[in-house]
PDB file of C-alpha atoms in Angstrom:
ATOM      1  CA  MET A  18     -17.512   6.969  -4.123  1.00 84.00           C
ATOM      2  CA  ARG A  19     -14.826   7.170  -1.457  1.00 87.00           C
ATOM      3  CA  LEU A  20     -11.646   5.569  -2.837  1.00 91.00           C
ATOM      4  CA  SER A  21      -8.523   4.624  -0.895  1.00 92.00           C
ATOM      5  CA  VAL A  22      -5.201   4.182  -2.705  1.00 92.00           C
ATOM      6  CA  LEU A  23      -2.242   2.396  -1.103  1.00 92.00           C
ATOM      7  CA  ASP A  24       1.134   2.891  -2.785  1.00 91.00           C
ATOM      8  CA  VAL A  25       4.030   0.671  -1.645  1.00 90.00           C
ATOM      9  CA  GLY A  26       7.142   2.310  -3.064  1.00 85.00           C
ATOM     10  CA  SER A  27      10.845   1.840  -2.441  1.00 82.00           C
ATOM     11  CA  ASN A  28      11.082   4.770  -0.021  1.00 81.00           C
ATOM     12  CA  THR A  29       7.563   5.367   1.279  1.00 84.00           C
ATOM     13  CA  VAL A  30       4.298   3.539   1.887  1.00 88.00           C
ATOM     14  CA  HIS A  31       1.482   6.000   1.298  1.00 89.00           C
ATOM     15  CA  LEU A  32      -2.299   5.832   1.646  1.00 92.00           C
ATOM     16  CA  LEU A  33      -4.545   8.453   0.050  1.00 91.00           C
ATOM     17  CA  LEU A  34      -8.291   8.883   0.405  1.00 93.00           C
ATOM     18  CA  LEU A  35     -10.338  10.546  -2.311  1.00 91.00           C
ATOM     19  CA  ASP A  36     -14.005  11.233  -2.996  1.00 90.00           C
ATOM     20  CA  VAL A  37     -14.387  10.439  -6.686  1.00 84.00           C
ATOM     21  CA  TYR A  38     -17.199  10.364  -9.201  1.00 80.00           C
ATOM     22  CA  PRO A  39     -17.223  10.051 -13.001  1.00 74.00           C
ATOM     23  CA  GLY A  40     -15.381  13.013 -14.486  1.00 75.00           C
ATOM     24  CA  SER A  41     -14.028  14.371 -11.184  1.00 80.00           C
ATOM     25  CA  ARG A  42     -10.443  15.402 -10.472  1.00 83.00           C
ATOM     26  CA  PRO A  43      -8.287  12.960  -8.470  1.00 82.00           C
ATOM     27  CA  GLU A  44      -7.725  15.266  -5.499  1.00 82.00           C
ATOM     28  CA  PRO A  45      -7.068  13.584  -2.122  1.00 85.00           C
ATOM     29  CA  TYR A  46      -8.610  14.879   1.075  1.00 84.00           C
ATOM     30  CA  ALA A  47      -6.711  12.675   3.562  1.00 87.00           C
ATOM     31  CA  SER A  48      -3.305  11.028   3.688  1.00 87.00           C
ATOM     32  CA  HIS A  49      -1.461   8.542   5.884  1.00 87.00           C
ATOM     33  CA  LYS A  50       2.136   7.544   5.132  1.00 86.00           C
ATOM     34  CA  MET A  51       5.298   6.028   6.532  1.00 84.00           C
ATOM     35  CA  ALA A  52       8.918   6.391   5.434  1.00 83.00           C
ATOM     36  CA  LEU A  53       9.779   2.720   4.991  1.00 84.00           C
ATOM     37  CA  ARG A  54      12.824   1.947   2.865  1.00 81.00           C
ATOM     38  CA  LEU A  55      12.054  -1.644   2.029  1.00 84.00           C
ATOM     39  CA  VAL A  56      15.325  -1.959   0.149  1.00 78.00           C
ATOM     40  CA  ASP A  57      17.174  -1.320   3.416  1.00 82.00           C
ATOM     41  CA  TYR A  58      15.588  -4.534   4.667  1.00 88.00           C
ATOM     42  CA  GLN A  59      16.996  -6.720   1.901  1.00 85.00           C
ATOM     43  CA  ASP A  60      19.730  -9.207   2.719  1.00 87.00           C
ATOM     44  CA  ASP A  61      22.660 -10.181   0.510  1.00 83.00           C
ATOM     45  CA  ASP A  62      20.453 -12.632  -1.397  1.00 87.00           C
ATOM     46  CA  GLY A  63      17.936  -9.921  -2.262  1.00 86.00           C
ATOM     47  CA  ARG A  64      15.333 -11.208   0.204  1.00 91.00           C
ATOM     48  CA  ILE A  65      13.228  -8.817   2.263  1.00 93.00           C
ATOM     49  CA  THR A  66      13.920  -9.700   5.874  1.00 94.00           C
ATOM     50  CA  ASP A  67      11.233 -10.722   8.352  1.00 95.00           C
ATOM     51  CA  ASP A  68      11.596  -7.320  10.029  1.00 94.00           C
ATOM     52  CA  GLY A  69      10.944  -5.510   6.746  1.00 92.00           C
ATOM     53  CA  ARG A  70       8.029  -7.793   5.912  1.00 94.00           C
ATOM     54  CA  ASP A  71       6.481  -7.251   9.332  1.00 95.00           C
ATOM     55  CA  LEU A  72       6.903  -3.463   9.199  1.00 93.00           C
ATOM     56  CA  LEU A  73       5.203  -3.401   5.811  1.00 93.00           C
ATOM     57  CA  THR A  74       2.408  -5.674   6.968  1.00 95.00           C
ATOM     58  CA  GLY A  75       1.862  -3.583  10.078  1.00 94.00           C
ATOM     59  CA  PHE A  76       1.476  -0.418   8.037  1.00 93.00           C
ATOM     60  CA  VAL A  77      -0.885  -2.097   5.566  1.00 93.00           C
ATOM     61  CA  VAL A  78      -3.076  -3.097   8.532  1.00 94.00           C
ATOM     62  CA  GLU A  79      -2.950   0.531   9.757  1.00 92.00           C
ATOM     63  CA  ALA A  80      -3.856   1.765   6.283  1.00 92.00           C
ATOM     64  CA  ARG A  81      -6.726  -0.706   6.006  1.00 92.00           C
ATOM     65  CA  ASP A  82      -8.114   0.413   9.355  1.00 93.00           C
ATOM     66  CA  PHE A  83      -7.662   4.080   8.436  1.00 92.00           C
ATOM     67  CA  ALA A  84      -9.606   3.513   5.219  1.00 91.00           C
ATOM     68  CA  VAL A  85     -12.379   1.648   7.056  1.00 92.00           C
ATOM     69  CA  GLU A  86     -12.572   4.363   9.702  1.00 92.00           C
ATOM     70  CA  HIS A  87     -13.091   6.944   6.967  1.00 90.00           C
ATOM     71  CA  ARG A  88     -15.723   4.773   5.246  1.00 91.00           C
ATOM     72  CA  ALA A  89     -13.778   4.071   2.070  1.00 89.00           C
ATOM     73  CA  GLU A  90     -15.751   1.933  -0.363  1.00 88.00           C
ATOM     74  CA  ASP A  91     -12.884   0.732  -2.534  1.00 88.00           C
ATOM     75  CA  LEU A  92      -9.181   0.033  -1.995  1.00 89.00           C
ATOM     76  CA  LEU A  93      -6.635   0.204  -4.804  1.00 90.00           C
ATOM     77  CA  ALA A  94      -3.332  -1.204  -3.510  1.00 92.00           C
ATOM     78  CA  PHE A  95      -0.164  -1.653  -5.540  1.00 91.00           C
ATOM     79  CA  ALA A  96       3.553  -2.344  -5.113  1.00 90.00           C
ATOM     80  CA  THR A  97       6.472  -1.338  -7.313  1.00 85.00           C
ATOM     81  CA  SER A  98      10.170  -2.211  -7.664  1.00 83.00           C
ATOM     82  CA  ALA A  99      11.012  -2.851  -3.996  1.00 83.00           C
ATOM     83  CA  ILE A 100       8.669  -5.869  -4.008  1.00 89.00           C
ATOM     84  CA  ARG A 101       9.038  -6.708  -7.690  1.00 87.00           C
ATOM     85  CA  GLU A 102      12.789  -7.229  -7.484  1.00 84.00           C
ATOM     86  CA  ALA A 103      12.993  -8.921  -4.094  1.00 88.00           C
ATOM     87  CA  THR A 104      13.737 -12.643  -4.439  1.00 91.00           C
ATOM     88  CA  ASN A 105      10.966 -13.392  -1.943  1.00 93.00           C
ATOM     89  CA  GLY A 106       8.580 -10.700  -3.194  1.00 91.00           C
ATOM     90  CA  ASN A 107       5.701 -13.127  -3.788  1.00 93.00           C
ATOM     91  CA  ALA A 108       6.071 -14.573  -0.302  1.00 95.00           C
ATOM     92  CA  VAL A 109       5.970 -11.070   1.188  1.00 94.00           C
ATOM     93  CA  LEU A 110       2.816 -10.256  -0.784  1.00 94.00           C
ATOM     94  CA  ASP A 111       1.221 -13.505   0.393  1.00 95.00           C
ATOM     95  CA  HIS A 112       2.073 -12.678   4.010  1.00 96.00           C
ATOM     96  CA  VAL A 113       0.584  -9.192   3.694  1.00 94.00           C
ATOM     97  CA  GLN A 114      -2.585 -10.598   2.150  1.00 94.00           C
ATOM     98  CA  SER A 115      -3.057 -13.385   4.694  1.00 96.00           C
ATOM     99  CA  THR A 116      -2.489 -11.041   7.643  1.00 95.00           C
ATOM    100  CA  SER A 117      -4.308  -7.912   6.507  1.00 94.00           C
ATOM    101  CA  GLY A 118      -6.736  -9.149   3.876  1.00 93.00           C
ATOM    102  CA  VAL A 119      -5.302  -6.559   1.476  1.00 93.00           C
ATOM    103  CA  THR A 120      -4.089  -7.762  -1.925  1.00 92.00           C
ATOM    104  CA  LEU A 121      -1.179  -5.718  -3.242  1.00 92.00           C
ATOM    105  CA  THR A 122      -1.013  -5.733  -7.039  1.00 90.00           C
ATOM    106  CA  GLU A 123       2.553  -6.005  -8.283  1.00 89.00           C
ATOM    107  CA  LEU A 124       3.310  -3.735 -11.248  1.00 89.00           C
ATOM    108  CA  SER A 125       6.053  -4.425 -13.770  1.00 90.00           C
ATOM    109  CA  GLY A 126       8.493  -1.670 -14.706  1.00 91.00           C
ATOM    110  CA  ASP A 127       6.939  -1.245 -18.141  1.00 93.00           C
ATOM    111  CA  GLN A 128       3.483  -1.018 -16.567  1.00 93.00           C
ATOM    112  CA  GLU A 129       4.748   1.689 -14.210  1.00 94.00           C
ATOM    113  CA  ALA A 130       6.123   3.625 -17.166  1.00 96.00           C
ATOM    114  CA  ALA A 131       2.894   3.321 -19.168  1.00 96.00           C
ATOM    115  CA  VAL A 132       0.551   4.251 -16.304  1.00 95.00           C
ATOM    116  CA  THR A 133       2.718   7.212 -15.297  1.00 96.00           C
ATOM    117  CA  PHE A 134       2.724   8.388 -18.908  1.00 98.00           C
ATOM    118  CA  SER A 135      -1.074   8.278 -19.013  1.00 96.00           C
ATOM    119  CA  ALA A 136      -1.225  10.555 -15.955  1.00 96.00           C
ATOM    120  CA  VAL A 137       1.239  13.001 -17.496  1.00 98.00           C
ATOM    121  CA  ARG A 138      -0.770  13.031 -20.711  1.00 97.00           C
ATOM    122  CA  ARG A 139      -3.925  13.890 -18.782  1.00 95.00           C
ATOM    123  CA  TRP A 140      -2.152  16.655 -16.863  1.00 96.00           C
ATOM    124  CA  PHE A 141      -0.708  18.412 -19.904  1.00 97.00           C
ATOM    125  CA  GLY A 142      -3.501  17.533 -22.332  1.00 96.00           C
ATOM    126  CA  TRP A 143      -3.642  16.710 -26.018  1.00 96.00           C
ATOM    127  CA  GLY A 144      -2.159  20.070 -26.933  1.00 97.00           C
ATOM    128  CA  ALA A 145       1.203  18.906 -25.602  1.00 97.00           C
ATOM    129  CA  GLY A 146       1.720  16.777 -28.709  1.00 98.00           C
ATOM    130  CA  ARG A 147       4.266  13.981 -28.427  1.00 98.00           C
ATOM    131  CA  VAL A 148       5.222  13.649 -24.744  1.00 98.00           C
ATOM    132  CA  LEU A 149       8.373  12.126 -23.288  1.00 98.00           C
ATOM    133  CA  ASP A 150       8.214  11.331 -19.582  1.00 98.00           C
ATOM    134  CA  PHE A 151      10.997  10.533 -17.102  1.00 98.00           C
ATOM    135  CA  ASP A 152      10.294   9.052 -13.663  1.00 97.00           C
ATOM    136  CA  ILE A 153      13.005   8.225 -11.098  1.00 96.00           C
ATOM    137  CA  GLY A 154      11.975   5.982  -8.229  1.00 91.00           C
ATOM    138  CA  GLY A 155      13.954   4.381  -5.453  1.00 88.00           C
ATOM    139  CA  GLY A 156      14.676   1.195  -7.366  1.00 89.00           C
ATOM    140  CA  SER A 157      14.065   1.937 -11.041  1.00 93.00           C
ATOM    141  CA  PHE A 158      13.950   4.632 -13.719  1.00 96.00           C
ATOM    142  CA  GLU A 159      11.052   4.690 -16.159  1.00 97.00           C
ATOM    143  CA  MET A 160      10.774   6.411 -19.539  1.00 98.00           C
ATOM    144  CA  ALA A 161       7.832   6.562 -21.941  1.00 98.00           C
ATOM    145  CA  ILE A 162       7.008   8.473 -25.113  1.00 98.00           C
ATOM    146  CA  GLY A 163       3.955   8.807 -27.336  1.00 98.00           C
ATOM    147  CA  THR A 164       1.268  10.965 -28.900  1.00 97.00           C
ATOM    148  CA  ASN A 165      -1.791   9.129 -27.563  1.00 96.00           C
ATOM    149  CA  ALA A 166      -3.244   8.376 -24.133  1.00 94.00           C
ATOM    150  CA  LEU A 167      -0.931   5.368 -23.883  1.00 94.00           C
ATOM    151  CA  PRO A 168       2.745   5.498 -24.879  1.00 97.00           C
ATOM    152  CA  THR A 169       4.232   4.169 -28.077  1.00 97.00           C
ATOM    153  CA  VAL A 170       7.319   3.057 -26.135  1.00 97.00           C
ATOM    154  CA  ALA A 171       7.578   2.430 -22.385  1.00 97.00           C
ATOM    155  CA  THR A 172      10.649   1.067 -20.667  1.00 97.00           C
ATOM    156  CA  SER A 173      12.176   0.607 -17.230  1.00 96.00           C
ATOM    157  CA  VAL A 174      15.793   0.211 -16.137  1.00 97.00           C
ATOM    158  CA  PRO A 175      17.239  -0.608 -12.686  1.00 94.00           C
ATOM    159  CA  LEU A 176      18.582   2.905 -12.083  1.00 96.00           C
ATOM    160  CA  GLY A 177      16.598   4.086  -9.083  1.00 94.00           C
ATOM    161  CA  ALA A 178      18.169   6.712  -6.844  1.00 94.00           C
ATOM    162  CA  GLY A 179      18.155   4.502  -3.751  1.00 91.00           C
ATOM    163  CA  ARG A 180      19.534   1.487  -5.577  1.00 91.00           C
ATOM    164  CA  LEU A 181      22.446   3.460  -7.034  1.00 96.00           C
ATOM    165  CA  TYR A 182      23.218   5.128  -3.726  1.00 95.00           C
ATOM    166  CA  ARG A 183      23.525   1.748  -2.002  1.00 91.00           C
ATOM    167  CA  ALA A 184      25.653   0.275  -4.790  1.00 93.00           C
ATOM    168  CA  TYR A 185      28.102   3.174  -5.200  1.00 97.00           C
ATOM    169  CA  LEU A 186      27.861   5.775  -2.428  1.00 96.00           C
ATOM    170  CA  ALA A 187      26.710   4.047   0.770  1.00 93.00           C
ATOM    171  CA  GLY A 188      29.114   4.368   3.678  1.00 92.00           C
ATOM    172  CA  TYR A 189      30.530   7.691   2.485  1.00 93.00           C
ATOM    173  CA  ASP A 190      29.548  11.010   3.972  1.00 93.00           C
ATOM    174  CA  LEU A 191      31.621  12.605   1.221  1.00 94.00           C
ATOM    175  CA  ALA A 192      32.201  10.050  -1.536  1.00 95.00           C
ATOM    176  CA  PRO A 193      35.514  10.216  -3.449  1.00 96.00           C
ATOM    177  CA  PRO A 194      35.474  11.278  -7.121  1.00 96.00           C
ATOM    178  CA  ALA A 195      36.256   7.723  -8.228  1.00 97.00           C
ATOM    179  CA  ARG A 196      32.901   6.517  -6.871  1.00 98.00           C
ATOM    180  CA  PHE A 197      31.003   9.150  -8.833  1.00 98.00           C
ATOM    181  CA  LYS A 198      33.017   8.349 -11.955  1.00 98.00           C
ATOM    182  CA  ALA A 199      32.105   4.668 -11.650  1.00 98.00           C
ATOM    183  CA  LEU A 200      28.463   5.562 -11.006  1.00 98.00           C
ATOM    184  CA  ARG A 201      28.294   7.802 -14.064  1.00 98.00           C
ATOM    185  CA  LYS A 202      29.828   5.108 -16.268  1.00 98.00           C
ATOM    186  CA  HIS A 203      27.329   2.515 -15.022  1.00 98.00           C
ATOM    187  CA  VAL A 204      24.364   4.837 -15.570  1.00 98.00           C
ATOM    188  CA  ARG A 205      25.399   5.767 -19.101  1.00 98.00           C
ATOM    189  CA  THR A 206      26.091   2.156 -20.093  1.00 98.00           C
ATOM    190  CA  THR A 207      22.802   0.905 -18.649  1.00 98.00           C
ATOM    191  CA  LEU A 208      20.760   3.722 -20.192  1.00 98.00           C
ATOM    192  CA  ARG A 209      21.982   3.487 -23.779  1.00 97.00           C
ATOM    193  CA  PRO A 210      19.787   0.570 -24.979  1.00 97.00           C
ATOM    194  CA  ALA A 211      16.701   2.095 -23.332  1.00 98.00           C
ATOM    195  CA  VAL A 212      17.499   5.512 -24.773  1.00 98.00           C
ATOM    196  CA  ASP A 213      17.740   3.990 -28.255  1.00 97.00           C
ATOM    197  CA  ARG A 214      14.240   2.525 -27.847  1.00 97.00           C
ATOM    198  CA  ILE A 215      12.834   5.840 -26.633  1.00 98.00           C
ATOM    199  CA  ALA A 216      14.546   7.801 -29.431  1.00 97.00           C
ATOM    200  CA  ALA A 217      12.818   5.561 -31.967  1.00 97.00           C
ATOM    201  CA  GLY A 218       9.517   6.959 -30.671  1.00 97.00           C
ATOM    202  CA  GLY A 219      10.162  10.296 -32.349  1.00 97.00           C
ATOM    203  CA  GLN A 220      11.039  13.846 -31.334  1.00 97.00           C
ATOM    204  CA  PRO A 221       9.021  14.993 -28.312  1.00 98.00           C
ATOM    205  CA  ASN A 222       7.129  18.269 -28.226  1.00 98.00           C
ATOM    206  CA  LEU A 223       7.160  18.248 -24.432  1.00 98.00           C
ATOM    207  CA  VAL A 224       9.435  16.506 -21.932  1.00 98.00           C
ATOM    208  CA  ALA A 225       8.158  15.944 -18.392  1.00 98.00           C
ATOM    209  CA  GLY A 226       9.720  14.788 -15.152  1.00 98.00           C
ATOM    210  CA  THR A 227       7.691  13.052 -12.456  1.00 95.00           C
ATOM    211  CA  SER A 228       8.437  11.668  -8.982  1.00 91.00           C
ATOM    212  CA  LYS A 229       9.782  13.174  -5.788  1.00 92.00           C
ATOM    213  CA  THR A 230      13.334  13.041  -7.153  1.00 95.00           C
ATOM    214  CA  PHE A 231      12.516  15.266 -10.122  1.00 97.00           C
ATOM    215  CA  ARG A 232      10.514  17.658  -7.957  1.00 96.00           C
ATOM    216  CA  SER A 233      13.472  17.957  -5.582  1.00 97.00           C
ATOM    217  CA  LEU A 234      15.962  18.472  -8.404  1.00 98.00           C
ATOM    218  CA  ALA A 235      13.803  21.143 -10.009  1.00 98.00           C
ATOM    219  CA  ARG A 236      13.509  22.931  -6.673  1.00 97.00           C
ATOM    220  CA  ILE A 237      17.298  22.801  -6.211  1.00 98.00           C
ATOM    221  CA  CYS A 238      17.669  24.275  -9.695  1.00 98.00           C
ATOM    222  CA  GLY A 239      15.413  27.215  -8.823  1.00 96.00           C
ATOM    223  CA  ALA A 240      11.828  26.075  -9.445  1.00 96.00           C
ATOM    224  CA  ALA A 241       8.995  27.333  -7.254  1.00 95.00           C
ATOM    225  CA  PRO A 242       8.484  25.589  -3.888  1.00 93.00           C
ATOM    226  CA  SER A 243       5.663  23.081  -3.458  1.00 89.00           C
ATOM    227  CA  GLY A 244       3.827  25.521  -1.208  1.00 90.00           C
ATOM    228  CA  GLN A 245       2.923  27.619  -4.237  1.00 94.00           C
ATOM    229  CA  GLY A 246       0.657  24.820  -5.450  1.00 91.00           C
ATOM    230  CA  PRO A 247       0.554  22.409  -8.391  1.00 89.00           C
ATOM    231  CA  TYR A 248      -0.467  24.936 -11.045  1.00 92.00           C
ATOM    232  CA  VAL A 249       2.771  26.925 -11.003  1.00 95.00           C
ATOM    233  CA  GLN A 250       4.852  25.951 -14.023  1.00 95.00           C
ATOM    234  CA  ARG A 251       8.107  24.354 -12.933  1.00 97.00           C
ATOM    235  CA  VAL A 252      10.902  23.962 -15.475  1.00 97.00           C
ATOM    236  CA  MET A 253      14.316  22.387 -14.989  1.00 98.00           C
ATOM    237  CA  HIS A 254      17.151  23.158 -17.400  1.00 98.00           C
ATOM    238  CA  LEU A 255      19.954  20.699 -18.151  1.00 98.00           C
ATOM    239  CA  GLU A 256      22.543  23.449 -17.752  1.00 98.00           C
ATOM    240  CA  ASP A 257      21.390  24.131 -14.178  1.00 98.00           C
ATOM    241  CA  LEU A 258      21.145  20.435 -13.361  1.00 98.00           C
ATOM    242  CA  ARG A 259      24.734  19.825 -14.497  1.00 98.00           C
ATOM    243  CA  LEU A 260      25.953  22.625 -12.247  1.00 98.00           C
ATOM    244  CA  TRP A 261      24.038  21.452  -9.195  1.00 98.00           C
ATOM    245  CA  THR A 262      24.927  17.789  -9.699  1.00 98.00           C
ATOM    246  CA  ARG A 263      28.642  18.693  -9.533  1.00 98.00           C
ATOM    247  CA  ARG A 264      27.998  20.814  -6.474  1.00 98.00           C
ATOM    248  CA  MET A 265      26.137  17.997  -4.737  1.00 98.00           C
ATOM    249  CA  GLU A 266      28.970  15.588  -5.465  1.00 98.00           C
ATOM    250  CA  ALA A 267      31.179  17.875  -3.375  1.00 97.00           C
ATOM    251  CA  MET A 268      28.681  18.112  -0.491  1.00 97.00           C
ATOM    252  CA  THR A 269      28.208  15.995   2.591  1.00 96.00           C
ATOM    253  CA  VAL A 270      24.851  14.331   3.164  1.00 96.00           C
ATOM    254  CA  ALA A 271      24.007  16.933   5.813  1.00 95.00           C
ATOM    255  CA  GLU A 272      24.788  19.750   3.385  1.00 97.00           C
ATOM    256  CA  ARG A 273      22.490  18.227   0.765  1.00 97.00           C
ATOM    257  CA  ALA A 274      19.736  17.983   3.362  1.00 96.00           C
ATOM    258  CA  ASP A 275      19.891  21.777   3.691  1.00 97.00           C
ATOM    259  CA  LEU A 276      19.129  22.266  -0.003  1.00 97.00           C
ATOM    260  CA  PRO A 277      15.605  23.444  -0.874  1.00 96.00           C
ATOM    261  CA  GLY A 278      13.190  20.628  -1.619  1.00 94.00           C
ATOM    262  CA  VAL A 279      15.396  17.865  -0.187  1.00 95.00           C
ATOM    263  CA  SER A 280      14.091  15.893   2.785  1.00 90.00           C
ATOM    264  CA  GLU A 281      16.476  14.425   5.323  1.00 88.00           C
ATOM    265  CA  HIS A 282      15.744  10.823   4.405  1.00 85.00           C
ATOM    266  CA  ARG A 283      16.383  11.482   0.683  1.00 90.00           C
ATOM    267  CA  ALA A 284      19.487  13.642   1.071  1.00 95.00           C
ATOM    268  CA  ALA A 285      21.903  10.736   0.652  1.00 94.00           C
ATOM    269  CA  GLN A 286      20.399   9.455  -2.608  1.00 95.00           C
ATOM    270  CA  VAL A 287      19.383  12.678  -4.360  1.00 97.00           C
ATOM    271  CA  VAL A 288      22.785  13.066  -6.040  1.00 98.00           C
ATOM    272  CA  ALA A 289      22.454   9.586  -7.577  1.00 98.00           C
ATOM    273  CA  GLY A 290      19.058  10.584  -8.943  1.00 98.00           C
ATOM    274  CA  ALA A 291      20.582  13.783 -10.315  1.00 98.00           C
ATOM    275  CA  ILE A 292      23.186  11.774 -12.232  1.00 98.00           C
ATOM    276  CA  VAL A 293      20.451   9.597 -13.791  1.00 98.00           C
ATOM    277  CA  ALA A 294      18.386  12.649 -14.763  1.00 98.00           C
ATOM    278  CA  GLU A 295      21.375  14.491 -16.195  1.00 98.00           C
ATOM    279  CA  THR A 296      22.547  11.471 -18.189  1.00 98.00           C
ATOM    280  CA  ALA A 297      19.101  10.748 -19.640  1.00 98.00           C
ATOM    281  CA  MET A 298      18.594  14.376 -20.640  1.00 98.00           C
ATOM    282  CA  ASP A 299      22.070  14.490 -22.184  1.00 98.00           C
ATOM    283  CA  LEU A 300      21.691  11.264 -24.177  1.00 98.00           C
ATOM    284  CA  LEU A 301      18.279  12.302 -25.498  1.00 98.00           C
ATOM    285  CA  LYS A 302      19.388  15.906 -26.137  1.00 98.00           C
ATOM    286  CA  VAL A 303      16.775  17.337 -23.778  1.00 98.00           C
ATOM    287  CA  GLU A 304      17.711  20.887 -22.777  1.00 98.00           C
ATOM    288  CA  SER A 305      14.793  21.432 -20.382  1.00 98.00           C
ATOM    289  CA  LEU A 306      11.796  19.606 -18.957  1.00 98.00           C
ATOM    290  CA  ARG A 307       8.617  20.464 -17.087  1.00 98.00           C
ATOM    291  CA  ILE A 308       7.579  18.949 -13.794  1.00 98.00           C
ATOM    292  CA  SER A 309       4.272  17.083 -13.723  1.00 97.00           C
ATOM    293  CA  PRO A 310       2.576  16.822 -10.319  1.00 94.00           C
ATOM    294  CA  TRP A 311       0.741  13.716 -11.526  1.00 95.00           C
ATOM    295  CA  ALA A 312       2.556  10.397 -11.776  1.00 93.00           C
ATOM    296  CA  LEU A 313       1.985   6.668 -11.183  1.00 92.00           C
ATOM    297  CA  ARG A 314      -0.469   6.989  -8.305  1.00 90.00           C
ATOM    298  CA  GLU A 315      -2.639   9.477 -10.189  1.00 91.00           C
ATOM    299  CA  GLY A 316      -2.473   7.318 -13.305  1.00 92.00           C
ATOM    300  CA  LEU A 317      -3.916   4.347 -11.427  1.00 90.00           C
ATOM    301  CA  ILE A 318      -6.584   6.547  -9.835  1.00 89.00           C
ATOM    302  CA  LEU A 319      -7.567   7.931 -13.224  1.00 90.00           C
ATOM    303  CA  ARG A 320      -7.877   4.435 -14.644  1.00 88.00           C
ATOM    304  CA  ARG A 321     -10.182   3.427 -11.810  1.00 84.00           C
ATOM    305  CA  MET A 322     -12.253   6.581 -12.362  1.00 84.00           C
ATOM    306  CA  ASP A 323     -12.456   5.867 -16.094  1.00 82.00           C
ATOM    307  CA  ARG A 324     -13.894   2.471 -15.241  1.00 79.00           C
ATOM    308  CA  LEU A 325     -16.472   4.138 -13.011  1.00 72.00           C
ATOM    309  CA  LEU A 326     -17.426   6.387 -15.902  1.00 71.00           C
ATOM    310  CA  ARG A 327     -17.807   3.432 -18.268  1.00 75.00           C
ATOM    311  CA  ASP A 328     -19.931   1.578 -15.724  1.00 72.00           C
ATOM    312  CA  SER A 329     -22.161   4.612 -15.203  1.00 66.00           C
ATOM    313  CA  THR A 330     -22.806   5.212 -18.912  1.00 62.00           C
ATOM    314  CA  SER A 331     -24.296   2.019 -20.255  1.00 55.00           C
ATOM    315  CA  SER A 332     -25.415   1.610 -23.854  1.00 48.00           C
ATOM    316  CA  THR A 333     -28.973   2.484 -22.848  1.00 51.00           C
ATOM    317  CA  VAL A 334     -27.998   6.048 -21.873  1.00 49.00           C
ATOM    318  CA  ASP A 335     -28.781   8.753 -24.413  1.00 51.00           C
ATOM    319  CA  PRO A 336     -25.556  10.729 -25.080  1.00 42.00           C
ATOM    320  CA  LYS A 337     -27.595  13.956 -24.907  1.00 42.00           C
ATOM    321  CA  ASP A 338     -28.216  13.207 -21.222  1.00 45.00           C
ATOM    322  CA  LEU A 339     -24.489  13.529 -20.553  1.00 36.00           C
ATOM    323  CA  VAL A 340     -24.432  17.180 -21.684  1.00 44.00           C
ATOM    324  CA  THR A 341     -25.569  19.872 -19.269  1.00 40.00           C
ATOM    325  CA  SER A 342     -27.220  22.838 -20.934  1.00 38.00           C
ATOM    326  CA  SER A 343     -26.730  26.329 -19.514  1.00 36.00           C
TER     327      SER A 343
END
């Protein structure tokens, strides 16, 4: 089956096309995306403006047509914190649906955390033991921990890199130390209750970081570039992150954009994401973590593929028929 997946995030709207079948890997063969910071189109009341709504709707129509052109048979479309936290989020979703015919499913923060965890579990396997996952988005920060396919504890806090940049660093090319001090205090205070819940889930055997922010931070700290492929092990150490976070605080936005793994449109907010990552690792006594190339999008794809597998193996199928003999 040809599956199309539309991901409406805080920084990017991204369509992927995949050919999937029961038991296959979720590897895309085509992609269409747009850098659309929906949060930049929010007014003082937290409403997404008509311009932002129309830009989103226009891209969803493009994505729908792209999927149809490539003969996609199914469309999985979802929206995260940028829509979830907008005061007119439901109205925006209704407008998108009425104009494009595409229904965007709104995920809660805890759902994001749980689905992302399930993707990380599948990537690292059962041998990873108890897994703790961190995911930094544009509007929120998710954490989840557990030993099974679904987490024991999953939580979300409003500490996305884009959100924090706008609240504490926007308007500064080189923010003064007082702004970073205030940002660090806010992050630590906000994280503590969530960290306590995660800590109650037990001591992890493996800690993973997902999302573009963690991939960028790992690259800054010396991990292999993305061009070397997803199977290269990428590890980020807290000691290196601390060093580079302080360095980035002393850099201009343009200087951060020259760092490896940092795109121009994320250069302003990457230091805010670094502060969240450093604080979470410090509070949970995590000295190093591994980067998972699979995250929320892959988790949703895997769930859809699992449903395909269930539908294709009815109770009338002999289990022996599912085993191929050599």
